[in-house]
XYZ file of C-alpha atoms in Angstrom:
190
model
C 0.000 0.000 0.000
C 1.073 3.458 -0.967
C 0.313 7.101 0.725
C 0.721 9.908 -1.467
C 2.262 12.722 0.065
C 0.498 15.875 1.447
C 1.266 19.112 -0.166
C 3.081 20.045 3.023
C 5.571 17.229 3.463
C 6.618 17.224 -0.442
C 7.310 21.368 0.269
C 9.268 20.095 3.065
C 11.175 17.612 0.794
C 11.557 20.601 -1.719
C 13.022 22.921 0.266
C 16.399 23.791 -1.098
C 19.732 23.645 0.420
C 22.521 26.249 0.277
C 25.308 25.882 -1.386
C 28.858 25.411 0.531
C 31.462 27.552 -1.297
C 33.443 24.312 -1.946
C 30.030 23.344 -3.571
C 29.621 26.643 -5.743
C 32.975 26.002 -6.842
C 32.212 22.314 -7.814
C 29.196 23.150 -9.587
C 30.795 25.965 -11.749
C 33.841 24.335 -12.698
C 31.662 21.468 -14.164
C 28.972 23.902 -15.798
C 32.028 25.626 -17.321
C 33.057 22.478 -19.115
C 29.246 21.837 -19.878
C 28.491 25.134 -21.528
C 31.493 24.849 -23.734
C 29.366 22.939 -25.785
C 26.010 25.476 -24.910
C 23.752 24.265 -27.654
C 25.148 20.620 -28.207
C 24.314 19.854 -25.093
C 21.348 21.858 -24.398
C 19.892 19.997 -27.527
C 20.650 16.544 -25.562
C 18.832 17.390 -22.412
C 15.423 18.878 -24.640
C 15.839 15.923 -26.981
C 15.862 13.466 -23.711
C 13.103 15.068 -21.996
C 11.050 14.995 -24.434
C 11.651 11.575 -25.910
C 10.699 10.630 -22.029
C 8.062 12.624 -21.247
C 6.494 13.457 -24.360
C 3.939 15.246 -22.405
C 6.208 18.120 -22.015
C 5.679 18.639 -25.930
C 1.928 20.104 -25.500
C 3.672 23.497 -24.629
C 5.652 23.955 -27.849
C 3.318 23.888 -30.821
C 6.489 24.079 -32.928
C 7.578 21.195 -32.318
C 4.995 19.238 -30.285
C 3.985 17.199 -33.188
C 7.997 15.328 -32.980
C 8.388 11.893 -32.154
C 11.717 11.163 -34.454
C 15.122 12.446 -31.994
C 16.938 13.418 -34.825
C 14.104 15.719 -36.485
C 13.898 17.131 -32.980
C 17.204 18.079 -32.934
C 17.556 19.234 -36.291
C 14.384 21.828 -35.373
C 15.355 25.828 -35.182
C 12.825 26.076 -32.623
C 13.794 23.785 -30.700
C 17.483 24.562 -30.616
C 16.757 28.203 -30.184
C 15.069 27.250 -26.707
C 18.029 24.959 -25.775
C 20.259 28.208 -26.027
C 17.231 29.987 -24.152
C 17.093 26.785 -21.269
C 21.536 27.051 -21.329
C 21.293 30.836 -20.851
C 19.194 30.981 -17.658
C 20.943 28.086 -16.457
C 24.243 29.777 -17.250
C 23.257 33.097 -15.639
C 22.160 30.962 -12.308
C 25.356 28.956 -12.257
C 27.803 32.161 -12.757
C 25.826 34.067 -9.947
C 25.615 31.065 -7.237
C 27.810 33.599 -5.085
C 24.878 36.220 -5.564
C 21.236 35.027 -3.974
C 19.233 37.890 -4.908
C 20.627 37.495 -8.474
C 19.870 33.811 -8.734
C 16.281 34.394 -7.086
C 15.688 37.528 -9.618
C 16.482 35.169 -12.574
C 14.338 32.005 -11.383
C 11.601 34.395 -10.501
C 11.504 35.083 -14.186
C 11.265 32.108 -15.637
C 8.599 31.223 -12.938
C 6.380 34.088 -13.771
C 6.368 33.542 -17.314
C 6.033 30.038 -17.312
C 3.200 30.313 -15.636
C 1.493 33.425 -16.530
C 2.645 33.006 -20.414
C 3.279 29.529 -21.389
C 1.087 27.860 -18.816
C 3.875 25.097 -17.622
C 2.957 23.065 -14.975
C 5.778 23.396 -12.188
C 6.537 19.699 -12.013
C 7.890 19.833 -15.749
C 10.776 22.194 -13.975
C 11.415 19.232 -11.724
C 11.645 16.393 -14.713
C 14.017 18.556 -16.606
C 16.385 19.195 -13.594
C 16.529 15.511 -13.313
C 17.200 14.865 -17.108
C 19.939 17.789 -16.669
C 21.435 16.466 -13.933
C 21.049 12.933 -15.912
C 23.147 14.440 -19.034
C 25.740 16.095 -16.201
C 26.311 12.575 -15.041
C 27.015 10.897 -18.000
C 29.401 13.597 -19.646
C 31.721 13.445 -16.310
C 30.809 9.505 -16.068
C 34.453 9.413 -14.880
C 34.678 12.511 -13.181
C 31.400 12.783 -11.151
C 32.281 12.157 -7.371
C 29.388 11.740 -4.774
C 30.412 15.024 -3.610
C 30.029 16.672 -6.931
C 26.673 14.819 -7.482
C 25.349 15.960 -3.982
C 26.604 19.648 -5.267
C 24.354 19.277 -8.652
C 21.386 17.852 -6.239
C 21.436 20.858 -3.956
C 21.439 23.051 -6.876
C 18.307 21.143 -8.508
C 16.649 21.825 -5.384
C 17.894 25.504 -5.682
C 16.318 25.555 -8.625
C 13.100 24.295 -8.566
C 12.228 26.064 -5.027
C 12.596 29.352 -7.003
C 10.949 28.790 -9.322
C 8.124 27.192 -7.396
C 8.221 30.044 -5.101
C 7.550 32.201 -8.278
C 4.619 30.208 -9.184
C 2.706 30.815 -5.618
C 3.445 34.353 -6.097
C 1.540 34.617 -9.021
C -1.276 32.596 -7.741
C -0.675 29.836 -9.607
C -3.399 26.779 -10.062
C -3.054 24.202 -12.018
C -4.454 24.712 -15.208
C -5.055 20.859 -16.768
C -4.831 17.948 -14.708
C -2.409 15.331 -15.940
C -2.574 12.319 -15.331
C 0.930 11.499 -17.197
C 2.758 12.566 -13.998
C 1.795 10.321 -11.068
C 1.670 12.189 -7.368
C 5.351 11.635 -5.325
C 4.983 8.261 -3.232
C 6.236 6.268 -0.422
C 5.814 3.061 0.635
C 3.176 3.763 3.851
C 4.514 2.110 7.381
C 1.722 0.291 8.439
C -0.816 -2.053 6.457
């Protein structure tokens, strides 16, 4: 038997962590070596995400009709928002030493994924996995525990920003989907 988790214990689970300076450090250094290759790899992480979770698609009407990887990353429009995804990424991981930066720039992408594009917040929380799925396997041989627990804190960074953002404006979801099942544990008793 399974209880789903109240609203209140998955915020509790959300809650980010702050970043050690050791950590910072850890996190730039590899993001530095990532964004060498901006769009390349940008491309990867859409392509992924959406090959997995095709229901992150119904957002994009330029390319939610893809199922074929490579025409999805031969597509302007989709490349275009890789660069968009790397930039906001790249302007959170060069300002980790700044808070009110980082909070400024996931604010922004909160607001206008909800207010414009509708997104529902969870999609932020699939793609921070499939980046920090990509991150793994490009440093497969140079990805310590302490730099995975680095990239962890800063997916929980992430997404409690932008999450924040999302209360801020008032934000209810718009569609229920049942594609994304509700965060689980296995209950204690029978």
């Amino acid at each position: 038997m399974e209880k789903v988790l109240g609203e209140m214990e998955i915020e509790r689970r959300e809650r980010s962590e702050e970043l050690s300076e050791a950590e910072r450090k850890t996190v730039q250094a590899t993001w530095a070596r990532l964004y060498a290759n901006c769009e390349d790899v940008g491309v990867a992480i859409l392509v992924r995400f959406f090959v997995n979770f095709p229901s992150g698609k119904q957002y994009f009407s330029q390319f939610k009709h893809m199922v074929d990887p490579l025409e999805m990353e031969r597509s302007p429009q989709l490349r275009k928002h890789a660069c968009r995804v790397m930039g906001a990424l790249n302007t959170v991981v060069e300002n980790l030493h700044d808070p009110d930066k980082v909070s400024s720039v996931l604010a922004l992408v909160g607001k206008a994924h909800a207010l414009k594009h509708k997104v529902e917040p969870v999609y932020f929380k699939i793609l921070s996995g499939v980046i920090l799925e990509v991150v793994a396997e490009e440093f497969a041989n140079d990805f310590p525990p302490e730099t995975q627990r680095a990239w962890a804190k800063l997916r929980g960074l992430i997404y409690s920003h932008v999450t924040a953002a999302y209360k801020e404006v008032g934000w209810v979801q718009q569609v229920p989907n049942a594609t994304i099942p509700p965060a689980t544990v296995p209950s204690s008793g029978p």
